[in-house]
RNA sequence: GUCUCCAUCGUCUAGUGGCCUAGGACACCGGGUUUUCAUCCCGGCAACAGGGGUUCGACUCCCCUUGGAGAUGCCA
């Protein structure tokens, strides 16, 4: 009677359990653009689903995980508006006992073993389960033959099967897999004679540590099993077990390895969806097994494509300009960066690009995330940033500007009214707040003169004559306002036979030192009569 | 080497077999508005990596090639 009512575990989960996602950075002092994009997608997904966005600080690298580094991380997240639920965040170092207990449990269940292969003491190694069928997603796909190089003996032990494959040149190429990868292994020679059969020897190998060395083999024959899962962005993914090896989960110094810590913490935090970078896809197969062996439900995975630099390579720690803090320090607006980053590897499906957080949240879906890596385009970001700045209410723009100007000594004494006047003239011209550096000519006594611009604009003798006429004309102005200033400048042109407007750029060069800026009449008004005349004098002497 | 992915203008992307003469955005190049610059408006340049299939029909599906990335750690 319930036919047609079947639901998968995943559907059940999305149906009845609220979504819980996490951002799990290791605090290294600087937050990488690729990392924060992962955080943004997690945040967007959680907010879209009405679920929880958790923060876990993977601070197990004691050398790099300083309090300052953690503070930087928190600060950057706050700046971008990535508010997380369930404070305080989970610090991974506080979970070590839990990680170790999990390793003990795996050991007790026979899903892990100790191995002294490296230096020091014994490490704990997770064994890809022999009875892999108990892991969701594992299936057999048929018998395969793997050629091996006859000069190198095939080694079979509890740690797996080691053999040499055959390279294109015919030389031995190192190969090997976990024991579970080739459950019913047979080792054959060139004449198809069976040299070794794994069946029946499992106990001896696993329990008693028996090891076998089979020389003269030509091929391995076994039933291939693959582990598959559905990735919310990449689709169906699978990997043969015989391409996997057992994985170290506790180092010989007793510290838990990433794979263990990560999975245990995800279980602890009740994570339902793991949304992370592409570079973790391979780990996923192993993590799924860990979840299962630890008796936990496997979460839903979604792997995001990477953000790459102009050379097409993933940003490395050396790409200094890819840190979130650097974007802030260059005058990018948090909302603009957030907006831009959300559009890297994702789009709403229509032509919208400038989107508010509400719009992004409403439109976000993992199924629209792209599969290919994306290259960051600073020019497009800058353009978007300019749009955000242009649309800022004037008082907000002034508040941010005021804050930004603190870094320039020449802006120390700027009054609110001055700032307001300059802001009104300049807001539409600002792409990044770093551009405010060019506002200095409004406030200093003598501007920095652009040699080329000034030399060019102040060369013509007629122009110079007209500029010489300006002081007297300005002096005659009853009030020093844009309209009157314009009239005076035109009068200077008339006196010297210059067409109206031809004096504007030379005057700009002389009083601002620059070739670009807001309207010159308004600029001169702002500068005031005295400063304008003083600069005019200096410029004419200098050029 | 092996494994896992990926591939549309320079860049970000739309495109789920006929709406594609492939759309939008940034950048770039023209033109207009403006006293310069910016804004704004109009226009232009520019892409389905290559080769095979499947199909009446392929950017879309399949295969191969090429190119790229990641993984293959007692890093995370």
Coordinates of C-alpha atoms (C1' of nucleotides) in Angstrom, one line a residue:
Chain A
X1 CA 0.0 0.0 0.0
X2 CA 3.0 2.3 0.3
X3 CA 4.1 1.7 -3.2
X4 CA 5.1 4.9 -4.8
X5 CA 5.9 6.4 -1.4
X6 CA 9.5 5.5 -1.5
X7 CA 11.9 8.3 -0.5
X8 CA 15.6 8.2 -0.5
X9 CA 17.6 8.9 2.6
X10 CA 18.7 12.2 1.2
X11 CA 15.1 13.3 0.4
X12 CA 14.1 12.3 3.9
X13 CA 16.8 14.4 5.3
X14 CA 16.1 17.5 3.3
X15 CA 12.5 17.0 4.1
X16 CA 12.6 16.6 7.8
X17 CA 15.9 17.8 9.1
X18 CA 16.9 21.4 8.9
X19 CA 20.0 22.1 6.9
X20 CA 23.2 22.5 8.8
X21 CA 26.3 23.6 7.0
X22 CA 29.7 24.8 8.2
X23 CA 32.7 26.8 7.2
X24 CA 35.8 25.1 8.5
X25 CA 38.9 27.2 7.8
X26 CA 42.3 26.8 9.4
X27 CA 43.2 30.2 10.7
X28 CA 46.5 31.0 9.2
X29 CA 46.4 34.8 9.5
X30 CA 45.1 35.6 6.1
X31 CA 41.8 34.5 4.6
X32 CA 42.1 33.4 1.1
X33 CA 39.6 34.5 -1.6
X34 CA 38.8 30.9 -2.5
X35 CA 38.1 30.0 1.1
X36 CA 35.8 32.9 1.7
X37 CA 33.9 32.1 -1.5
X38 CA 33.3 28.7 0.0
X39 CA 32.0 30.4 3.1
X40 CA 29.8 32.7 1.1
X41 CA 28.2 29.7 -0.7
X42 CA 27.7 27.9 2.5
X43 CA 26.1 31.0 4.0
X44 CA 23.9 31.6 1.0
X45 CA 22.8 28.0 1.0
X46 CA 22.0 28.0 4.7
X47 CA 20.1 31.2 4.6
X48 CA 18.2 30.1 1.5
X49 CA 17.2 26.9 3.2
X50 CA 16.4 28.5 6.5
X51 CA 19.1 26.3 8.1
X52 CA 22.2 27.0 10.2
X53 CA 25.6 28.2 9.1
X54 CA 28.2 27.1 11.6
X55 CA 31.8 28.0 12.0
X56 CA 34.5 25.6 13.0
X57 CA 38.0 26.7 13.5
X58 CA 40.4 24.1 12.5
X59 CA 43.2 25.3 14.7
X60 CA 45.2 22.1 15.2
X61 CA 48.2 23.6 13.5
X62 CA 49.4 25.2 16.7
X63 CA 52.2 27.2 15.1
X64 CA 50.1 29.1 12.7
X65 CA 46.9 29.2 14.6
X66 CA 47.6 32.2 16.8
X67 CA 44.9 34.3 18.6
X68 CA 45.7 37.1 16.1
X69 CA 45.0 34.8 13.2
X70 CA 41.7 33.8 14.6
X71 CA 40.8 37.4 15.3
X72 CA 41.6 38.2 11.7
X73 CA 39.4 35.4 10.5
X74 CA 36.5 36.6 12.7
X75 CA 37.0 40.1 11.6
X76 CA 36.9 39.3 7.9
X77 CA 33.8 37.3 8.3
X78 CA 32.1 40.1 10.2
X79 CA 33.2 42.6 7.5
X80 CA 31.6 40.5 4.8
X81 CA 28.4 40.0 6.9
X82 CA 28.9 36.2 7.2
X83 CA 27.2 35.9 10.5
X84 CA 27.3 32.4 11.9
X85 CA 25.0 30.5 14.2
X86 CA 25.7 28.8 17.5
X87 CA 28.3 30.9 19.1
X88 CA 31.0 30.4 20.1
X89 CA 32.4 28.5 17.1
X90 CA 33.7 25.0 17.5
X91 CA 37.5 25.0 18.0
X92 CA 38.9 21.8 16.7
X93 CA 41.6 21.6 19.4
X94 CA 38.9 21.2 21.9
X95 CA 37.7 18.0 20.1
X96 CA 40.9 16.0 20.1
X97 CA 39.7 13.5 22.7
X98 CA 36.7 12.9 20.7
X99 CA 38.8 12.3 17.6
X100 CA 41.0 9.9 19.4
X101 CA 38.1 8.0 20.9
X102 CA 36.7 7.6 17.4
X103 CA 40.0 6.1 16.3
X104 CA 39.8 3.7 19.2
X105 CA 36.4 2.7 18.2
X106 CA 37.5 2.0 14.7
X107 CA 40.4 0.0 16.0
X108 CA 38.1 -2.1 18.2
X109 CA 35.8 -2.8 15.4
X110 CA 38.6 -3.9 13.2
X111 CA 38.2 -1.0 10.8
X112 CA 41.6 0.3 11.6
X113 CA 45.0 -1.0 12.5
X114 CA 48.3 0.2 13.9
X115 CA 51.3 0.6 11.6
X116 CA 54.8 1.6 12.4
X117 CA 55.8 2.3 8.8
X118 CA 57.0 5.9 9.3
X119 CA 59.3 7.0 12.0
X120 CA 58.6 7.1 15.7
X121 CA 55.7 5.2 17.1
X122 CA 52.7 3.5 15.6
X123 CA 50.2 5.4 13.5
X124 CA 46.6 4.4 13.3
X125 CA 45.5 3.6 9.8
X126 CA 41.8 3.4 8.7
X127 CA 41.2 0.3 6.7
X128 CA 39.0 0.6 3.6
X129 CA 36.4 -1.9 4.8
X130 CA 36.7 -5.4 3.5
X131 CA 33.0 -5.8 3.6
X132 CA 32.6 -2.6 1.7
X133 CA 29.1 -3.4 0.7
X134 CA 27.9 -2.1 4.0
X135 CA 29.1 1.4 2.9
X136 CA 26.3 3.2 1.0
X137 CA 27.3 3.6 -2.6
X138 CA 29.6 0.7 -3.0
X139 CA 28.9 -1.7 -5.8
X140 CA 30.6 -4.3 -7.9
X141 CA 31.2 -3.6 -11.6
X142 CA 32.7 -6.8 -12.8
X143 CA 35.9 -8.7 -13.1
X144 CA 39.0 -6.9 -14.2
X145 CA 42.6 -7.9 -15.1
X146 CA 45.4 -5.6 -14.1
X147 CA 48.7 -6.3 -15.8
X148 CA 51.7 -6.3 -13.5
X149 CA 55.4 -6.2 -14.2
X150 CA 56.8 -9.8 -13.9
X151 CA 60.2 -8.6 -12.5
X152 CA 58.6 -7.2 -9.4
X153 CA 56.9 -9.6 -7.0
X154 CA 53.3 -8.9 -5.9
X155 CA 53.2 -8.3 -2.2
X156 CA 50.0 -9.0 -0.3
X157 CA 49.7 -8.0 3.4
X158 CA 47.2 -6.4 5.8
X159 CA 48.3 -3.0 4.5
X160 CA 47.2 -3.8 1.0
X161 CA 48.5 -5.1 -2.3
X162 CA 51.7 -3.7 -3.7
X163 CA 52.8 -4.4 -7.2
X164 CA 54.5 -2.7 -10.2
X165 CA 52.4 -1.8 -13.2
X166 CA 53.8 -1.5 -16.6
X167 CA 54.7 1.9 -17.9
X168 CA 54.4 2.9 -21.6
X169 CA 58.1 2.2 -21.9
X170 CA 57.7 -1.2 -20.5
X171 CA 59.4 -0.4 -17.2
X172 CA 57.9 -1.1 -13.8
X173 CA 55.6 1.6 -12.5
X174 CA 54.8 1.6 -8.8
X175 CA 51.2 0.7 -8.0
X176 CA 49.1 -0.7 -5.2
X177 CA 45.8 -0.6 -3.5
X178 CA 44.1 -1.4 -0.3
X179 CA 43.1 -4.9 0.3
X180 CA 39.5 -4.1 0.1
X181 CA 40.0 -2.9 -3.5
X182 CA 40.6 -6.5 -4.7
X183 CA 38.6 -8.7 -2.4
X184 CA 38.6 -11.9 -4.4
X185 CA 42.1 -11.3 -5.8
X186 CA 43.9 -13.9 -7.9
X187 CA 47.4 -13.5 -9.1
X188 CA 48.1 -15.1 -12.4
X189 CA 51.2 -15.7 -14.5
X190 CA 51.5 -15.2 -18.2
X191 CA 50.0 -18.6 -18.9
X192 CA 46.9 -17.8 -16.8
X193 CA 48.1 -20.2 -14.1
X194 CA 46.9 -19.1 -10.7
X195 CA 49.9 -18.2 -8.5
X196 CA 48.0 -16.9 -5.5
X197 CA 44.4 -16.6 -4.3
X198 CA 43.3 -14.3 -1.5
X199 CA 40.2 -16.1 -0.7
X200 CA 40.5 -18.0 2.6
X201 CA 43.6 -16.1 3.6
X202 CA 41.9 -13.0 5.0
X203 CA 42.0 -14.1 8.6
X204 CA 45.6 -15.1 8.4
X205 CA 46.5 -11.7 6.8
X206 CA 44.3 -9.5 9.0
X207 CA 44.5 -11.3 12.3
X208 CA 47.9 -13.0 12.2
X209 CA 49.7 -10.5 10.1
X210 CA 50.6 -13.0 7.4
X211 CA 52.4 -11.5 4.3
X212 CA 52.7 -13.1 0.9
X213 CA 55.2 -12.3 -1.9
X214 CA 54.3 -13.6 -5.3
X215 CA 57.1 -13.5 -7.9
X216 CA 56.7 -13.9 -11.6
X217 CA 53.1 -12.6 -11.8
X218 CA 51.7 -11.2 -15.0
X219 CA 48.3 -10.0 -13.9
X220 CA 45.9 -9.4 -11.1
X221 CA 42.4 -10.5 -11.5
X222 CA 39.6 -9.5 -9.2
X223 CA 36.1 -8.1 -9.0
X224 CA 36.2 -4.4 -9.2
X225 CA 34.2 -2.5 -6.7
X226 CA 33.5 1.2 -6.9
X227 CA 32.2 3.7 -4.4
X228 CA 29.8 6.3 -5.8
X229 CA 28.0 9.3 -4.4
X230 CA 25.9 12.0 -5.8
X231 CA 27.5 15.4 -5.7
X232 CA 25.0 18.3 -5.6
X233 CA 27.1 20.3 -8.0
X234 CA 29.2 17.8 -9.9
X235 CA 26.6 15.0 -10.3
X236 CA 27.3 11.3 -9.9
X237 CA 30.9 10.6 -8.9
X238 CA 32.6 7.3 -8.5
X239 CA 36.0 5.8 -7.8
X240 CA 37.3 2.2 -7.9
X241 CA 38.3 0.9 -4.6
X242 CA 41.4 -0.5 -6.2
X243 CA 42.7 3.0 -6.8
X244 CA 42.5 3.7 -3.1
X245 CA 44.8 3.1 -0.2
X246 CA 44.2 2.8 3.5
X247 CA 44.5 6.2 5.2
X248 CA 46.4 7.3 8.3
X249 CA 44.0 8.8 10.8
X250 CA 46.2 9.2 13.8
X251 CA 49.9 10.2 13.4
X252 CA 52.6 8.3 15.2
X253 CA 52.9 11.3 17.5
X254 CA 49.3 10.7 18.6
X255 CA 47.7 13.6 16.8
X256 CA 44.6 13.1 14.7
X257 CA 44.9 13.7 11.0
X258 CA 42.6 16.0 9.1
X259 CA 40.4 13.3 7.7
X260 CA 39.5 11.9 11.1
X261 CA 39.1 15.3 12.8
X262 CA 37.1 16.7 10.0
X263 CA 34.6 13.8 9.8
X264 CA 34.3 13.5 13.6
X265 CA 33.6 17.2 13.9
X266 CA 31.1 17.1 11.2
X267 CA 29.3 14.3 13.1
X268 CA 29.5 16.3 16.3
X269 CA 28.1 19.4 14.7
X270 CA 25.4 17.5 12.9
X271 CA 26.4 18.7 9.5
X272 CA 23.9 17.8 6.8
X273 CA 25.6 19.3 3.8
X274 CA 29.3 19.7 3.1
X275 CA 29.9 22.5 0.7
X276 CA 33.6 22.9 0.1
X277 CA 36.3 23.3 -2.5
X278 CA 36.9 21.0 -5.5
X279 CA 40.2 19.9 -4.1
X280 CA 38.4 17.7 -1.6
X281 CA 36.5 15.5 -4.1
X282 CA 39.0 12.6 -3.7
X283 CA 38.9 12.8 0.0
X284 CA 35.1 12.5 -0.1
X285 CA 35.2 8.8 -1.0
X286 CA 37.3 8.1 2.1
X287 CA 35.3 10.4 4.2
X288 CA 32.1 8.6 3.2
X289 CA 33.6 5.4 4.5
X290 CA 34.6 7.0 7.7
X291 CA 31.2 8.4 8.3
X292 CA 29.7 4.9 7.8
X293 CA 32.2 3.1 9.9
X294 CA 31.6 5.6 12.7
X295 CA 27.9 4.8 12.5
X296 CA 26.9 8.2 11.2
X297 CA 24.7 9.1 8.3
X298 CA 26.7 10.3 5.3
X299 CA 26.1 14.0 4.6
X300 CA 25.2 15.5 1.2
X301 CA 28.2 16.8 -0.6
X302 CA 28.7 19.7 -3.0
X303 CA 32.1 20.5 -4.4
X304 CA 32.7 24.0 -5.6
X305 CA 35.1 24.7 -8.5
X306 CA 38.2 26.6 -7.6
X307 CA 39.0 30.2 -8.2
X308 CA 42.1 30.6 -10.2
X309 CA 44.5 33.4 -10.9
X310 CA 45.3 35.0 -14.2
X311 CA 47.7 32.2 -15.0
X312 CA 44.9 29.7 -14.6
X313 CA 46.4 28.3 -11.4
X314 CA 44.7 28.1 -8.1
X315 CA 45.7 31.0 -5.8
X316 CA 48.6 30.0 -3.7
X317 CA 49.7 31.5 -0.5
X318 CA 52.1 33.6 -2.5
X319 CA 49.4 35.4 -4.5
X320 CA 49.3 38.2 -2.0
X321 CA 46.5 40.1 -3.6
X322 CA 44.1 37.3 -3.2
X323 CA 43.6 37.8 0.5
X324 CA 40.3 39.2 1.6
X325 CA 42.0 41.8 3.8
X326 CA 43.8 43.2 0.8
X327 CA 40.5 43.9 -1.0
X328 CA 39.3 45.7 2.0
X329 CA 42.5 47.7 2.2
X330 CA 42.2 48.6 -1.4
X331 CA 38.9 50.2 -0.8
X332 CA 36.5 47.6 -2.0
X333 CA 33.1 47.5 -0.4
X334 CA 32.1 44.4 1.4
X335 CA 28.8 44.1 -0.4
X336 CA 30.4 44.4 -3.8
X337 CA 33.0 41.8 -3.0
X338 CA 30.3 39.5 -1.6
X339 CA 28.2 40.1 -4.7
X340 CA 31.1 39.5 -7.1
X341 CA 32.4 36.4 -5.4
X342 CA 28.9 34.9 -5.4
X343 CA 28.9 35.3 -9.2
X344 CA 32.1 33.3 -9.6
X345 CA 31.0 29.8 -10.4
X346 CA 27.4 30.6 -9.9
X347 CA 24.7 32.7 -11.6
X348 CA 21.0 33.2 -11.0
X349 CA 20.3 32.0 -14.5
X350 CA 19.0 35.4 -15.8
X351 CA 20.9 38.5 -16.6
X352 CA 21.1 39.9 -13.1
X353 CA 24.5 40.7 -11.8
X354 CA 24.2 43.4 -9.3
X355 CA 22.2 41.7 -6.6
X356 CA 21.5 42.5 -3.0
X357 CA 22.1 39.9 -0.4
X358 CA 18.4 39.2 -0.2
X359 CA 18.2 38.6 -3.9
X360 CA 21.3 36.4 -3.8
X361 CA 19.8 34.4 -0.9
X362 CA 16.5 34.0 -2.6
X363 CA 18.1 32.9 -5.9
X364 CA 20.8 30.7 -4.7
X365 CA 20.9 27.0 -5.4
X366 CA 23.6 24.4 -5.5
X367 CA 22.3 23.0 -8.7
X368 CA 23.3 26.2 -10.5
X369 CA 26.9 26.1 -9.4
X370 CA 29.2 25.6 -12.3
X371 CA 31.6 22.7 -12.7
X372 CA 34.6 24.5 -14.1
X373 CA 37.0 26.8 -12.3
X374 CA 36.7 30.5 -12.6
X375 CA 39.2 33.2 -13.0
X376 CA 38.9 36.3 -10.9
X377 CA 38.7 39.5 -12.9
X378 CA 39.7 42.5 -10.8
X379 CA 38.4 44.9 -13.4
X380 CA 34.9 43.5 -13.2
X381 CA 35.0 43.6 -9.5
X382 CA 36.2 47.2 -9.6
X383 CA 33.3 48.2 -11.9
X384 CA 30.8 46.5 -9.6
X385 CA 32.4 48.2 -6.7
X386 CA 32.0 51.6 -8.5
X387 CA 28.3 50.9 -8.9
X388 CA 27.9 50.1 -5.2
X389 CA 29.8 53.3 -4.3
X390 CA 27.8 55.4 -6.7
X391 CA 24.5 54.1 -5.2
X392 CA 25.6 54.7 -1.6
X393 CA 23.5 57.4 0.1
X394 CA 25.6 60.5 0.5
X395 CA 25.9 60.3 4.2
X396 CA 27.0 56.8 4.1
X397 CA 29.6 57.6 1.5
X398 CA 30.8 60.5 3.6
X399 CA 31.1 58.3 6.7
X400 CA 33.1 55.7 4.9
X401 CA 35.2 58.4 3.2
X402 CA 35.9 60.1 6.5
X403 CA 37.1 56.8 7.9
X404 CA 39.2 56.0 4.9
X405 CA 40.8 59.5 4.9
X406 CA 42.3 58.8 8.3
X407 CA 45.2 57.1 6.6
X408 CA 46.2 60.3 4.8
X409 CA 48.0 63.0 6.8
X410 CA 46.8 65.7 4.6
X411 CA 43.2 64.9 5.5
X412 CA 43.7 65.3 9.2
X413 CA 42.1 68.7 9.4
X414 CA 39.3 68.2 6.9
X415 CA 36.0 69.6 8.2
X416 CA 32.7 68.0 7.7
X417 CA 31.5 70.7 5.4
X418 CA 34.6 70.5 3.2
X419 CA 34.3 66.8 3.0
X420 CA 30.6 67.0 2.1
X421 CA 31.3 69.5 -0.7
X422 CA 34.1 67.4 -2.1
X423 CA 32.1 64.2 -1.8
X424 CA 29.2 65.7 -3.7
X425 CA 31.5 66.5 -6.5
X426 CA 33.5 63.3 -6.5
X427 CA 31.3 60.4 -5.4
X428 CA 30.4 59.3 -9.0
X429 CA 34.1 59.2 -9.8
X430 CA 35.2 56.9 -7.1
X431 CA 35.6 53.2 -8.1
X432 CA 37.5 52.1 -5.0
X433 CA 38.0 54.1 -1.8
X434 CA 41.7 54.0 -2.5
X435 CA 40.9 56.5 -5.2
X436 CA 40.4 59.1 -2.4
X437 CA 44.1 59.4 -2.3
X438 CA 43.6 61.7 -5.4
X439 CA 41.5 64.1 -3.4
X440 CA 44.6 65.6 -1.8
X441 CA 44.6 68.6 -4.1
X442 CA 41.3 69.8 -2.4
X443 CA 43.0 70.1 0.9
X444 CA 46.8 70.7 0.7
X445 CA 48.4 74.0 0.0
X446 CA 50.3 73.0 -3.0
X447 CA 49.1 70.1 -5.1
X448 CA 51.3 67.5 -6.7
X449 CA 51.7 68.6 -10.3
X450 CA 51.5 66.1 -13.0
X451 CA 54.5 67.1 -15.1
X452 CA 53.2 66.0 -18.4
X453 CA 49.8 67.4 -18.1
X454 CA 51.0 70.8 -16.8
X455 CA 53.7 71.1 -19.4
X456 CA 51.2 70.4 -22.1
X457 CA 48.4 72.6 -20.9
X458 CA 50.5 75.6 -19.9
X459 CA 52.7 75.8 -23.0
X460 CA 50.6 78.0 -25.2
X461 CA 51.5 81.7 -24.8
X462 CA 47.9 82.8 -25.4
X463 CA 46.7 80.5 -22.7
X464 CA 49.3 81.8 -20.4
X465 CA 48.2 85.4 -21.1
X466 CA 44.6 84.4 -20.4
X467 CA 45.6 82.8 -17.1
X468 CA 47.5 86.0 -16.2
X469 CA 44.3 87.9 -16.6
X470 CA 42.4 85.7 -14.1
X471 CA 43.6 87.1 -10.8
X472 CA 42.2 90.5 -11.5
X473 CA 38.9 89.1 -12.8
X474 CA 38.6 86.8 -9.8
X475 CA 39.3 89.8 -7.5
X476 CA 36.4 91.6 -9.0
X477 CA 33.9 88.9 -8.2
X478 CA 31.5 89.9 -5.5
X479 CA 31.1 86.3 -4.3
X480 CA 33.3 83.5 -5.3
X481 CA 30.8 81.0 -6.6
X482 CA 30.8 78.7 -9.6
X483 CA 28.6 80.9 -11.8
X484 CA 30.7 84.0 -11.3
X485 CA 33.8 82.0 -11.7
X486 CA 32.7 80.7 -15.1
X487 CA 31.9 84.2 -16.2
X488 CA 35.3 85.4 -15.1
X489 CA 37.1 82.6 -17.0
X490 CA 35.1 83.4 -20.1
X491 CA 36.0 87.0 -19.7
X492 CA 39.7 86.0 -19.6
X493 CA 39.1 84.1 -22.8
X494 CA 37.4 87.1 -24.5
X495 CA 40.3 89.3 -23.5
X496 CA 42.8 87.1 -25.2
X497 CA 40.7 85.8 -28.1
X498 CA 40.5 82.3 -26.8
X499 CA 37.3 80.3 -27.5
X500 CA 35.1 79.7 -24.4
X501 CA 36.1 76.5 -22.7
X502 CA 39.6 76.5 -24.0
X503 CA 40.9 77.8 -20.7
X504 CA 39.3 75.2 -18.6
X505 CA 41.8 72.4 -18.8
X506 CA 44.9 74.7 -18.5
X507 CA 43.3 76.2 -15.4
X508 CA 42.6 72.8 -14.0
X509 CA 46.2 71.8 -14.5
X510 CA 47.4 74.9 -12.9
X511 CA 45.2 74.7 -9.8
X512 CA 44.8 71.0 -9.3
X513 CA 47.9 69.7 -11.0
X514 CA 45.8 67.1 -12.7
X515 CA 44.0 66.6 -16.0
X516 CA 40.9 65.0 -14.6
X517 CA 38.4 65.8 -12.0
X518 CA 35.0 67.3 -11.3
X519 CA 33.7 70.4 -13.0
X520 CA 36.4 73.1 -12.9
X521 CA 34.1 76.0 -11.8
X522 CA 32.9 74.0 -8.8
X523 CA 36.4 72.8 -8.1
X524 CA 37.7 76.4 -8.1
X525 CA 34.9 77.5 -5.9
X526 CA 35.7 74.8 -3.4
X527 CA 39.4 75.7 -3.5
X528 CA 38.6 79.3 -2.7
X529 CA 39.9 82.5 -4.2
X530 CA 43.2 82.7 -2.3
X531 CA 44.3 79.1 -2.8
X532 CA 43.4 79.2 -6.4
X533 CA 45.3 82.3 -7.1
X534 CA 48.3 81.1 -5.1
X535 CA 48.4 77.9 -7.1
X536 CA 48.0 79.7 -10.4
X537 CA 51.0 81.8 -9.6
X538 CA 53.1 78.8 -8.6
X539 CA 52.1 76.9 -11.7
X540 CA 52.9 79.7 -14.1
X541 CA 56.3 80.2 -12.5
X542 CA 57.0 76.5 -12.6
X543 CA 55.9 75.6 -16.1
Chain B
rG1 C1' 52.5 6.7 -14.2
rU2 C1' 47.6 5.9 -12.0
rC3 C1' 43.0 7.9 -10.4
rU4 C1' 39.1 11.9 -10.3
rC5 C1' 37.2 15.9 -12.6
rC6 C1' 36.8 20.0 -16.2
rA7 C1' 36.4 22.6 -21.4
rU8 C1' 31.1 28.7 -24.9
rC9 C1' 33.9 35.7 -26.6
rG10 C1' 40.5 38.1 -23.4
rU11 C1' 37.5 37.4 -18.5
rC12 C1' 32.7 36.1 -15.7
rU13 C1' 28.6 33.8 -17.7
rA14 C1' 23.3 32.5 -20.4
rG15 C1' 22.3 28.0 -23.0
rU16 C1' 19.3 21.0 -20.5
rG17 C1' 18.3 18.7 -29.0
rG18 C1' 15.0 22.9 -33.0
rC19 C1' 13.6 29.5 -29.7
rC20 C1' 21.2 30.4 -31.7
rU21 C1' 22.4 34.6 -37.4
rA22 C1' 24.9 31.7 -29.8
rG23 C1' 22.3 36.3 -25.4
rG24 C1' 24.1 39.5 -21.2
rA25 C1' 28.2 41.7 -18.2
rC26 C1' 33.4 43.4 -17.6
rA27 C1' 37.5 45.0 -20.6
rC28 C1' 38.5 47.1 -25.3
rC29 C1' 37.3 50.3 -29.8
rG30 C1' 34.0 54.0 -32.1
rG31 C1' 29.9 57.8 -31.5
rG32 C1' 26.6 61.1 -28.5
rU33 C1' 25.8 64.0 -23.8
rU34 C1' 29.3 66.9 -20.5
rU35 C1' 34.0 72.7 -19.7
rU36 C1' 38.1 67.6 -18.8
rC37 C1' 37.3 63.0 -16.3
rA38 C1' 33.6 59.9 -14.4
rU39 C1' 28.4 58.9 -15.0
rC40 C1' 24.6 58.2 -18.7
rC41 C1' 23.0 56.9 -23.9
rC42 C1' 23.9 54.5 -28.8
rG43 C1' 27.0 51.3 -31.7
rG44 C1' 31.2 47.8 -32.7
rC45 C1' 34.9 43.9 -32.0
rA46 C1' 34.9 39.0 -29.9
rA47 C1' 33.5 32.3 -28.4
rC48 C1' 30.8 26.8 -28.8
rA49 C1' 39.1 23.3 -28.3
rG50 C1' 39.6 19.3 -32.5
rG51 C1' 37.8 14.8 -34.8
rG52 C1' 34.2 11.1 -35.1
rG53 C1' 29.3 9.2 -34.1
rU54 C1' 23.6 9.3 -32.6
rU55 C1' 19.6 12.3 -34.8
rC56 C1' 15.4 14.9 -39.7
rG57 C1' 18.2 18.4 -36.6
rA58 C1' 23.6 19.1 -31.8
rC59 C1' 26.7 24.3 -28.1
rU60 C1' 23.5 20.8 -25.9
rC61 C1' 23.7 13.3 -26.0
rC62 C1' 27.9 9.3 -26.8
rC63 C1' 33.1 8.1 -28.1
rC64 C1' 38.2 9.5 -29.1
rU65 C1' 42.1 13.2 -29.2
rU66 C1' 44.1 17.6 -27.3
rG67 C1' 44.5 20.9 -23.4
rG68 C1' 43.7 22.2 -18.1
rA69 C1' 43.1 21.3 -12.8
rG70 C1' 43.1 18.3 -8.6
rA71 C1' 44.4 13.8 -6.0
rU72 C1' 47.9 10.1 -5.4
rG73 C1' 51.4 12.8 2.3
rC74 C1' 52.1 10.5 9.4
rC75 C1' 49.5 18.7 4.8
rA76 C1' 44.8 20.7 5.2

